[in-house]
Coordinates of C-alpha atoms in Angstrom, one line a residue:
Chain A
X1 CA -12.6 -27.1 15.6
X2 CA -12.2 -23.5 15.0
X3 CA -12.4 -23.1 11.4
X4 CA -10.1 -19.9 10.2
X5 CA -10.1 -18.9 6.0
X6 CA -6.9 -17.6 5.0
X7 CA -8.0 -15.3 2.5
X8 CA -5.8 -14.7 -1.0
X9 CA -5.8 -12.4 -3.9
X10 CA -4.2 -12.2 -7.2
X11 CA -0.4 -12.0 -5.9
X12 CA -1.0 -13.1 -2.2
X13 CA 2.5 -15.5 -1.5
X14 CA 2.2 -15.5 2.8
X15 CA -1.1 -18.1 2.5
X16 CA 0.6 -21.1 3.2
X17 CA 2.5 -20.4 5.8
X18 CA -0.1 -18.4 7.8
X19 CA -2.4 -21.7 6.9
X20 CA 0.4 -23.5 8.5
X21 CA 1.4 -21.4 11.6
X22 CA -3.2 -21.4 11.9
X23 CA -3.1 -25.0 11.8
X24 CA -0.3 -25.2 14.5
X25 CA -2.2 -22.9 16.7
X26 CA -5.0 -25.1 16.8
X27 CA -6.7 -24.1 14.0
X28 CA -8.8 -25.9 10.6
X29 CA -7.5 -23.6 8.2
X30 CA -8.7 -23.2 4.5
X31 CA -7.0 -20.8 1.9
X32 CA -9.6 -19.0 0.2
X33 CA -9.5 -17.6 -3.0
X34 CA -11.0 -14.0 -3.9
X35 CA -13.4 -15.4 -6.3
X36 CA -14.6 -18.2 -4.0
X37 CA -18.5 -17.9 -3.2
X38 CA -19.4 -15.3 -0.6
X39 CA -22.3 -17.6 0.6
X40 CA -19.4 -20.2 1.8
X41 CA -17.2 -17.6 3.0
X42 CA -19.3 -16.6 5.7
X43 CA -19.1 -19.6 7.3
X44 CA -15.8 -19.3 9.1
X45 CA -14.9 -18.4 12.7
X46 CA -12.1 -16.1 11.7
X47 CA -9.9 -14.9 8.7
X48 CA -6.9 -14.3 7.9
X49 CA -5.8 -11.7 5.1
X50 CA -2.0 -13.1 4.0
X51 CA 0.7 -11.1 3.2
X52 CA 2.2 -10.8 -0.7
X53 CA 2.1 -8.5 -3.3
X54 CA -2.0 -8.4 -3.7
X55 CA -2.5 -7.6 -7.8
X56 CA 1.0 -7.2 -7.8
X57 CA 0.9 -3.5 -5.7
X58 CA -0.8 -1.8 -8.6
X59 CA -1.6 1.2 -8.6
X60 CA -1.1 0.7 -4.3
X61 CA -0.6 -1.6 -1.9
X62 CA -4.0 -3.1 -0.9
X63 CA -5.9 -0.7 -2.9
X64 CA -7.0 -3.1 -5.7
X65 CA -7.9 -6.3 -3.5
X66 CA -10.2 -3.9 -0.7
X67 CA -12.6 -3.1 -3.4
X68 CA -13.4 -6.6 -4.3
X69 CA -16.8 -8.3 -3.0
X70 CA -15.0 -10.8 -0.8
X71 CA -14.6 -8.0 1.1
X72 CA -18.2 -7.6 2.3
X73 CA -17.6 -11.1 3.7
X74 CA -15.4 -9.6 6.2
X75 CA -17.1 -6.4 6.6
X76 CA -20.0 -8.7 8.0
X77 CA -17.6 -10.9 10.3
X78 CA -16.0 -8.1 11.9
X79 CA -19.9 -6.7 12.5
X80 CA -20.4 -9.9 14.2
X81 CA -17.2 -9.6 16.1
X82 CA -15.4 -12.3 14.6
X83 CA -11.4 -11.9 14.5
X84 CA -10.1 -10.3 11.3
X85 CA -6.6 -10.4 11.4
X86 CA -4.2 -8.4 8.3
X87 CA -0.8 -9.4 7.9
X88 CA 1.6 -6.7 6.0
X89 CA -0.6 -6.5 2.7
X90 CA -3.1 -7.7 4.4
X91 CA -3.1 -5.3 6.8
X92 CA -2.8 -2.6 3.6
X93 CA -6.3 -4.1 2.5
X94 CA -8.3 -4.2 5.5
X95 CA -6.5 -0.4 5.5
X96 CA -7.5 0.4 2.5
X97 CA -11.1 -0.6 2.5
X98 CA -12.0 1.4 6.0
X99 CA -12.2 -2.3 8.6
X100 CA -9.1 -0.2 10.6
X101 CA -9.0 1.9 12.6
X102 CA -12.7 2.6 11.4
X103 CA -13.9 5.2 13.7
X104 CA -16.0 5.7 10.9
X105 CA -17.0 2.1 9.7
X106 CA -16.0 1.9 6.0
X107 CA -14.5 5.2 5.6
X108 CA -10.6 5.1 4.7
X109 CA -9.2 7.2 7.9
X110 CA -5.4 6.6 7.6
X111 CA -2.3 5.3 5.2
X112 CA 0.0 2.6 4.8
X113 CA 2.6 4.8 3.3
X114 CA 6.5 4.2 1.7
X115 CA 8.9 3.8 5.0
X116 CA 10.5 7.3 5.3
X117 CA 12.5 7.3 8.5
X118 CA 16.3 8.9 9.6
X119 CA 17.0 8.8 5.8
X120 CA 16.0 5.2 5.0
X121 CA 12.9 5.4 2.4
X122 CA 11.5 2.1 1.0
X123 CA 12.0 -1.8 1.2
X124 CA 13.6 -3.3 4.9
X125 CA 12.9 -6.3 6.0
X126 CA 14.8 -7.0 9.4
X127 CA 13.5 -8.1 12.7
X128 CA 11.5 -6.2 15.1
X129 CA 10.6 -6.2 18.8
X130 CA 6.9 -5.2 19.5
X131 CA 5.6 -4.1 22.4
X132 CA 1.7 -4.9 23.3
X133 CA -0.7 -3.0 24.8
X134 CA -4.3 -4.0 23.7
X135 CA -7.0 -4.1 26.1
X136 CA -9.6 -5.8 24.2
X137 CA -9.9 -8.0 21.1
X138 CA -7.7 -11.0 20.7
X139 CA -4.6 -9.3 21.0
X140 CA -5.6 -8.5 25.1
X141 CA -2.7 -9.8 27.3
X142 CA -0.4 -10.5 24.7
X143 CA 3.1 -10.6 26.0
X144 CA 5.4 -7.7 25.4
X145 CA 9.0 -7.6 23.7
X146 CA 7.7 -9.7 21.2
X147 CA 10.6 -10.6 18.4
X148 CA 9.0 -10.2 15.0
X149 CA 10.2 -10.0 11.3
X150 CA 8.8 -7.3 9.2
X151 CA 9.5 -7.0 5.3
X152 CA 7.3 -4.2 3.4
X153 CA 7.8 -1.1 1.3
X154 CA 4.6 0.6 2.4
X155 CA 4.3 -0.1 6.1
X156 CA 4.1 3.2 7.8
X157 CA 1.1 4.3 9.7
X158 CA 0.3 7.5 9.3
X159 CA -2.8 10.4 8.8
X160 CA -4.3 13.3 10.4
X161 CA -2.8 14.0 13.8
X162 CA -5.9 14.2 16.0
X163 CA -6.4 11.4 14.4
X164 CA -4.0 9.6 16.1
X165 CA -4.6 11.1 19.3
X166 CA -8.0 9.4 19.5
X167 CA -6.6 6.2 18.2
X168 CA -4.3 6.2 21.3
X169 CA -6.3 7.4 23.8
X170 CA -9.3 4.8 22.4
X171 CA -6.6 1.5 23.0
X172 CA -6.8 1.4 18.7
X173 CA -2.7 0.6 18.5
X174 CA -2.2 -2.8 19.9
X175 CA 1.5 -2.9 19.0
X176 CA 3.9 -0.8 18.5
X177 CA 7.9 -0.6 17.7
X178 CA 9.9 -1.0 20.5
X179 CA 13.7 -0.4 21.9
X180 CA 15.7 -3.2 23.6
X181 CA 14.2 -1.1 26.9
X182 CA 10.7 -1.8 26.1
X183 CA 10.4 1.8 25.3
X184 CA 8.3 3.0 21.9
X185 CA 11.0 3.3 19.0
X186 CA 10.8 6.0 16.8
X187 CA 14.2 5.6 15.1
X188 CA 15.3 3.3 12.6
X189 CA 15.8 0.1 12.4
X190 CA 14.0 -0.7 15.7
X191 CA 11.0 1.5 13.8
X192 CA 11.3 0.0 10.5
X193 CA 9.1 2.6 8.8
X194 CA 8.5 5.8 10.6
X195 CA 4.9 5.0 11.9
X196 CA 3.1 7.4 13.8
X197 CA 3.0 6.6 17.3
X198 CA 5.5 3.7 16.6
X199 CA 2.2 1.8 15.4
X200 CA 3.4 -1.5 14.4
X201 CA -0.6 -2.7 14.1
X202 CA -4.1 -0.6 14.5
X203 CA -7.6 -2.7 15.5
X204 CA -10.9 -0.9 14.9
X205 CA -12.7 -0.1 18.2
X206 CA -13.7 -3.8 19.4
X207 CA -10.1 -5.0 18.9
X208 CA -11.7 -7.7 16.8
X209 CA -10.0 -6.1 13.0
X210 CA -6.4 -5.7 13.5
X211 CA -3.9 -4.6 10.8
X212 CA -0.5 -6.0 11.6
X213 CA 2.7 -5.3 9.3
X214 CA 4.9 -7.9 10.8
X215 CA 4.7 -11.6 9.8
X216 CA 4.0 -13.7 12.6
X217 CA 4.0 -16.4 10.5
X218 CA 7.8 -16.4 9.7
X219 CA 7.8 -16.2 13.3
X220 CA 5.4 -19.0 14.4
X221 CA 8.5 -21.6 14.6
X222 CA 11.9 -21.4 16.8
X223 CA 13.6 -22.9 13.9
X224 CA 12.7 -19.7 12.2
X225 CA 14.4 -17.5 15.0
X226 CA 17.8 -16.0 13.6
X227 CA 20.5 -17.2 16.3
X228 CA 21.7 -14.2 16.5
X229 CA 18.6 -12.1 17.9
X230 CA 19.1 -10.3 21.4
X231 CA 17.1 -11.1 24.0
X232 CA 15.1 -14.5 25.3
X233 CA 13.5 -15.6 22.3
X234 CA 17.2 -15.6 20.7
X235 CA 18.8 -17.3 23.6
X236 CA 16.1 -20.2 22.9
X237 CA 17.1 -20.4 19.6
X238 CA 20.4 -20.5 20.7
X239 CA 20.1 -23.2 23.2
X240 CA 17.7 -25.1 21.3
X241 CA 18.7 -28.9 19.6
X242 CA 16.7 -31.3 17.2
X243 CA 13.1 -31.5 18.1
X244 CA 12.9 -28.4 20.2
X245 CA 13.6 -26.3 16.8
X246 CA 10.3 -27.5 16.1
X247 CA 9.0 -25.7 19.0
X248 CA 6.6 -22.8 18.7
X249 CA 8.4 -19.1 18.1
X250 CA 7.2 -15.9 19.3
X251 CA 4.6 -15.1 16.3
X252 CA 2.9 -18.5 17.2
X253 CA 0.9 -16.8 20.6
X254 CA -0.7 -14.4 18.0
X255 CA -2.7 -17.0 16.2
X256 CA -3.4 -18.8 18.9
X257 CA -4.8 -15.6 20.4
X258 CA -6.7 -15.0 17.1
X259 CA -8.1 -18.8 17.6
X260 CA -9.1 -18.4 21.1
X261 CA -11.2 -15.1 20.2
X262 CA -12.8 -16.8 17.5
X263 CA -13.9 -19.7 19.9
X264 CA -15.0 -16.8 22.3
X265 CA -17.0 -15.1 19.8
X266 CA -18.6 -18.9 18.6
X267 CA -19.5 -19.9 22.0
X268 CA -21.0 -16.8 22.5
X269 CA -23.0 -17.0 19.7
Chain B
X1 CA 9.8 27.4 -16.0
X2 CA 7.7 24.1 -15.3
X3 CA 8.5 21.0 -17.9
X4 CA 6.6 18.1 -17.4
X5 CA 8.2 14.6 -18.5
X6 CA 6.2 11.8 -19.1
X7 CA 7.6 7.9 -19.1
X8 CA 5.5 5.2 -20.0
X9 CA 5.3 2.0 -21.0
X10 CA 6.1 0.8 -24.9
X11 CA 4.1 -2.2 -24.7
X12 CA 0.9 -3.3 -22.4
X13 CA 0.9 -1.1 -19.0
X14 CA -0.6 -4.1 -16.6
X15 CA -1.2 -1.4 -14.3
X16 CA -3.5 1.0 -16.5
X17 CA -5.5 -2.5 -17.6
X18 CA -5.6 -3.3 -14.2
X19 CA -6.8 0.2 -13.1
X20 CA -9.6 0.0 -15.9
X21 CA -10.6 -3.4 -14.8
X22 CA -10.7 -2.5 -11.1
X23 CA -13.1 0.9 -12.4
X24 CA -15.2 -1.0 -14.7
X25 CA -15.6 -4.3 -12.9
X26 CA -15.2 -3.6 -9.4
X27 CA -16.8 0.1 -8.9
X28 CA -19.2 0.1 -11.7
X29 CA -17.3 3.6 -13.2
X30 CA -18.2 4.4 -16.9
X31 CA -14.5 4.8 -18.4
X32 CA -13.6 4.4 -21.9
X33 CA -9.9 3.4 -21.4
X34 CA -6.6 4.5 -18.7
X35 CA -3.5 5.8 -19.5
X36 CA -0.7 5.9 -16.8
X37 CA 3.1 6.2 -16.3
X38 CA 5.7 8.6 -14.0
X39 CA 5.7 11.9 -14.4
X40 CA 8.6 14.2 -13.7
X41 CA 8.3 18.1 -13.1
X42 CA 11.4 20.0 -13.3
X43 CA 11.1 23.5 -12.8
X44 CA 13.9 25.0 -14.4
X45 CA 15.6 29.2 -14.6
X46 CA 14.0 31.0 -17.3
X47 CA 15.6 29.4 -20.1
X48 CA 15.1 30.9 -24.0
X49 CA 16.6 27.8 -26.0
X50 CA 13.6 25.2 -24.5
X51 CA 14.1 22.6 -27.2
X52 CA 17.8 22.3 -25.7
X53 CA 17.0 22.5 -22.0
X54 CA 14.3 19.4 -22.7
X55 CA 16.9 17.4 -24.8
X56 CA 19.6 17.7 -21.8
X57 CA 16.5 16.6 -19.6
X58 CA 15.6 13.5 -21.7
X59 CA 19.2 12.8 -22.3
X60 CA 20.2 12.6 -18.3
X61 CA 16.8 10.9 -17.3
X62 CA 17.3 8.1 -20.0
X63 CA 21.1 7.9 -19.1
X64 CA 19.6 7.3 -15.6
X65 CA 18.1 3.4 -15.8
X66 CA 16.6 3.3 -12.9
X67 CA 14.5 6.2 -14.3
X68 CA 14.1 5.3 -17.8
X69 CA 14.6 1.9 -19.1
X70 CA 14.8 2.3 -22.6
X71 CA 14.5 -1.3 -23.5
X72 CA 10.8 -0.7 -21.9
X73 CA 9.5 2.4 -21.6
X74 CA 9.1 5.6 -24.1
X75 CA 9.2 9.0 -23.0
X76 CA 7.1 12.4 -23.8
X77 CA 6.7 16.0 -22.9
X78 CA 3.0 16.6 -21.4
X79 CA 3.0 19.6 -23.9
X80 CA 2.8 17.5 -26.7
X81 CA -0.7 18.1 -28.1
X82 CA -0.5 15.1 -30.0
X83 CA -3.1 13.4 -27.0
X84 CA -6.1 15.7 -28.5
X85 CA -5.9 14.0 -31.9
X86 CA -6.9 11.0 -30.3
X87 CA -10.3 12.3 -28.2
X88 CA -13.5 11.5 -29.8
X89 CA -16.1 14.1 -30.2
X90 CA -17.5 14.2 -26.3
X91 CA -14.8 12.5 -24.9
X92 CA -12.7 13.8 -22.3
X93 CA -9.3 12.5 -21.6
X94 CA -8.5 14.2 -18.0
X95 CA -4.8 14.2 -16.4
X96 CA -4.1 13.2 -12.5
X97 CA -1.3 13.9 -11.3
X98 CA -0.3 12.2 -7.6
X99 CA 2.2 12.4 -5.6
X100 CA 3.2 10.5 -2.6
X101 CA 3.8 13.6 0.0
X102 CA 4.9 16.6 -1.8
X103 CA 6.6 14.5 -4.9
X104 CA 10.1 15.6 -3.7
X105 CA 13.2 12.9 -4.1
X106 CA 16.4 13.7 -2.9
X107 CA 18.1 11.3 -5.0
X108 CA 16.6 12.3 -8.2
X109 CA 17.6 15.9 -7.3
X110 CA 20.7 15.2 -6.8
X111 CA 20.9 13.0 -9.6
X112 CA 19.8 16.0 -11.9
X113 CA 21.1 19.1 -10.6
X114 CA 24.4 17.0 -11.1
X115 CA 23.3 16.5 -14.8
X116 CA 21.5 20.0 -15.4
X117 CA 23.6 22.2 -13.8
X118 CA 23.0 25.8 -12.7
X119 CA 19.1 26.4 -15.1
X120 CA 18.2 23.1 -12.8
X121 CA 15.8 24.3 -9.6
X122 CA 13.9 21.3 -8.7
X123 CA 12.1 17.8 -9.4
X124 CA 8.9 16.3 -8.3
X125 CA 8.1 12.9 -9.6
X126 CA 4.6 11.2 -9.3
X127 CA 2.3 8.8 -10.8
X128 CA -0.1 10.3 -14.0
X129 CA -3.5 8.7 -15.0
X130 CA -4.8 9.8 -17.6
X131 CA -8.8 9.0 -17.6
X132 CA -10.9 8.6 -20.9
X133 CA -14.2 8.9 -20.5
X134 CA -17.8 10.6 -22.5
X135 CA -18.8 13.7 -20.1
X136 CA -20.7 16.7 -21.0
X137 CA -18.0 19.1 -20.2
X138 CA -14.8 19.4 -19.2
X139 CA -15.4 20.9 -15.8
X140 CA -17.6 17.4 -15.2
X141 CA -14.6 15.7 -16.7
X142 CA -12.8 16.7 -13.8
X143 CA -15.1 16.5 -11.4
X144 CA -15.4 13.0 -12.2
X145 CA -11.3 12.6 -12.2
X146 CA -11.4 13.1 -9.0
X147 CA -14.1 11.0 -7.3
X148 CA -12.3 8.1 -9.0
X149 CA -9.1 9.7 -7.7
X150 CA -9.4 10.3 -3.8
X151 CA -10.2 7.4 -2.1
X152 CA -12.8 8.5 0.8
X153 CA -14.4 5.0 1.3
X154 CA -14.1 1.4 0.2
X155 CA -16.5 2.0 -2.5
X156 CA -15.3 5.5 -3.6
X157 CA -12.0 6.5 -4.7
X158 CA -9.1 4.6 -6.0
X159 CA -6.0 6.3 -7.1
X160 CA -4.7 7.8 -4.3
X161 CA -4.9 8.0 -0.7
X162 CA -5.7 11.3 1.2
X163 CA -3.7 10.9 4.0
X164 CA -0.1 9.9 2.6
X165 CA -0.5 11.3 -1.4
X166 CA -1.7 14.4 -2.9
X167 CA -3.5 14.8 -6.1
X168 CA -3.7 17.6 -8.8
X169 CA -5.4 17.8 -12.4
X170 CA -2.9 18.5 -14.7
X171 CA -5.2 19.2 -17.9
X172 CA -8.5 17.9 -19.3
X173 CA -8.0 16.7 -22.6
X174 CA -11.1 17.6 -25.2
X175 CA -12.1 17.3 -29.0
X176 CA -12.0 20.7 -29.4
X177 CA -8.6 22.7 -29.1
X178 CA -7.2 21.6 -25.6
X179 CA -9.2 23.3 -22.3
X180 CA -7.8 24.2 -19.2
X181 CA -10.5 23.2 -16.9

């Protein structure tokens, strides 16, 4: 079985779910400490950072938890092409210590910065529809006008704007903000944050690393589905009775993506 | 006229411990202790009676809880030289000053050119460390603020992120009679 490491810091509160929504996906998945033993870390097929408040947002978000050791555990999987997978603070880590967009492997290229967008500045959580676009890495194929709940301070995307130009024009933003149209938001609240390029998630070159600031594990079950979302995934929710709650939501096809690139990259191996 | 507010905490700052732990443990950085809080710089008209113009500032950002929670946090002036009696002979206490963007906050400026009136001009607000740390000089001592400062790399740089924040040294802190670096 396709063993996945949820990884946790000081402050992490997403690990249980994500476990959960891994485990539902098909996954054996362990929560893993910072402090746990590099040596054993290497071991998994694919990790997970989870979401939370990593050493409580000190000084800022992700900045703290991307200098720590445990990190070089990942800097090796993603060499090795295994699936790397950020959620919201975890996505500010693997930010913050250079895994994404990494044009220039462990160099810090862009910012998770505060949500500044058509006057709203700071905190939203709401839900999102994403549209996909990756051409390689685990995200390749995914299905667009994907529902998704965000909830961050710091989630918006942004640096140098040539820098962004390549990321585009080199596939590096697997999913972005979209309108009800399938079109690339740029105003609030369809774009929660102000991101450049509506970048909901960036993935270094191989698509392998990919920083994500929605959850899809509050996502990963219908039940979970607020009955009053537009769309198909909302008129599931509506129509859906006893057992079918139970019934995978539209976050779950992203860790069972993430599980199906890790048994990719093992029987390759 | 520039006046530089300083709010910090009364009791432990878990964010200056954790900055020094993060220095110390995780980079390996030689530094004798952090300082940190928000700072506020008002730039205010040419104004002769200072001492009042800085009361009516501290009055309407303590009235203000969301910017001072006086239950928690004390406030200070950045002029206040007191800071030097505390430097050791070749120690350096150095002052970063960063911003997210350009500092500016709408609210807050409203909030104080409501409270100020006409001498008020504008507010920046950001995030001050102040480093302590032994260094030959204070030109090295800032040198040295800001390689811990500007985070370039997983291993270098902590403080502050190039791409969303900006960063300036406020004032190098020395033994002798303060220094401008």
């Amino acid at each position: 079985m396709t063993r996945v490491a949820v990884l946790m810091f000081p402050g992490t509160n997403c690990m249980a779910e994500t476990a959960d929504a891994l485990r539902a996906a098909g996954a054996e998945a362990e929560i893993r400490r910072w402090n746990h033993r590099s040596a054993k870390m290497s071991r998994y097929d694919a990790y997970v950072v989870a979401g939370g408040f990593a050493y409580e947002d000190r000084v800022r978000a992700g900045a703290i938890a991307a200098k720590h050791a445990i990190l070089d555990v990942l800097v090796e999987a993603a060499a090795l092409g295994k699936p790397v997978l950020g959620v919201c603070n975890g996505a500010q880590v693997l930010v913050e210590a250079g895994l994404v967009p990494a044009l220039e492997p462990g160099h810090v290229e862009v910012a998770l910065a505060r949500n500044r967008v058509d006057g709203w500045d700071g905190y939203y959580c709401g839900w999102v529809f994403l549209s996909a676009s990756a051409e390689r890495g685990f995200l390749a194929g995914l299905p667009s006008n994907l529902p998704m709940p965000v909830g961050h301070g710091e989630g918006r995307f942004t640096g140098e704007a040539p820098l962004f130009d390549r990321l585009e024009a080199a596939g590096q933003i697997p999913l972005r903000y979209a309108n009800d149209d399938g079109s690339y938001a740029c105003a609030f609240p369809a774009n929660p944050n102000g991101s450049d390029r509506a970048a909901a998630a960036l993935c270094n070159g191989a698509g392998n690393v990919v920083a994500l600031m929605p959850h899809p594990e509050r996502a990963a079950w219908l039940y979970q589905v607020p009955e009053t979302l537009p769309g198909p995934w909302g008129e599931r929710r509506r129509r859906a009775r006893g057992a079918e709650l139970r019934g995978p939501g539209p976050g779950r096809v992203l860790y069972e993506r993430l599980v199906q690139g890790a048994r990719a990259v093992g029987g390759l191996r | 006229m520039r006046l530089e507010f300083l709010v910090r905490r009364a009791g432990i700052d878990t964010t200056a411990e954790t900055t020094l732990h993060a220095l110390r443990a995780l980079m390996g950085i030689a530094v004798d202790a952090v300082e940190h809080g928000t700072l506020w710089r008002f730039e205010i008209a040419a104004e002769p009676e200072i001492l009042r113009v800085k009361d009516a500032i501290a009055r309407a950002a303590c009235r203000a809880g969301r910017y001072v929670n006086l239950n928690r946090d004390v406030v200070a002036w950045l002029d206040d030289a007191s800071v030097q009696a505390r430097v050791a002979p070749g120690q350096f206490a150095t002052d970063l000053w960063i911003t997210d963007g350009d500092g500016t906050d709408p609210t807050a400026a409203d909030y104080f050119a409501r409270q100020l009136g006409k001498p008020f001009q504008q507010v920046r607000r950001g995030t001050l460390y102040r480093l302590w740390a032994e260094h030959e000089d204070a030109a090295s001592a800032r040198a040295a603020a800001l390689q811990v400062a500007v985070t370039r790399t997983r291993r270098q740089g902590l403080l502050m992120n190039p791409h969303a924040q900006s960063v300036e040294v406020l004032r190098v802190w020395s033994h002798r009679p303060a220094e401008d670096a």
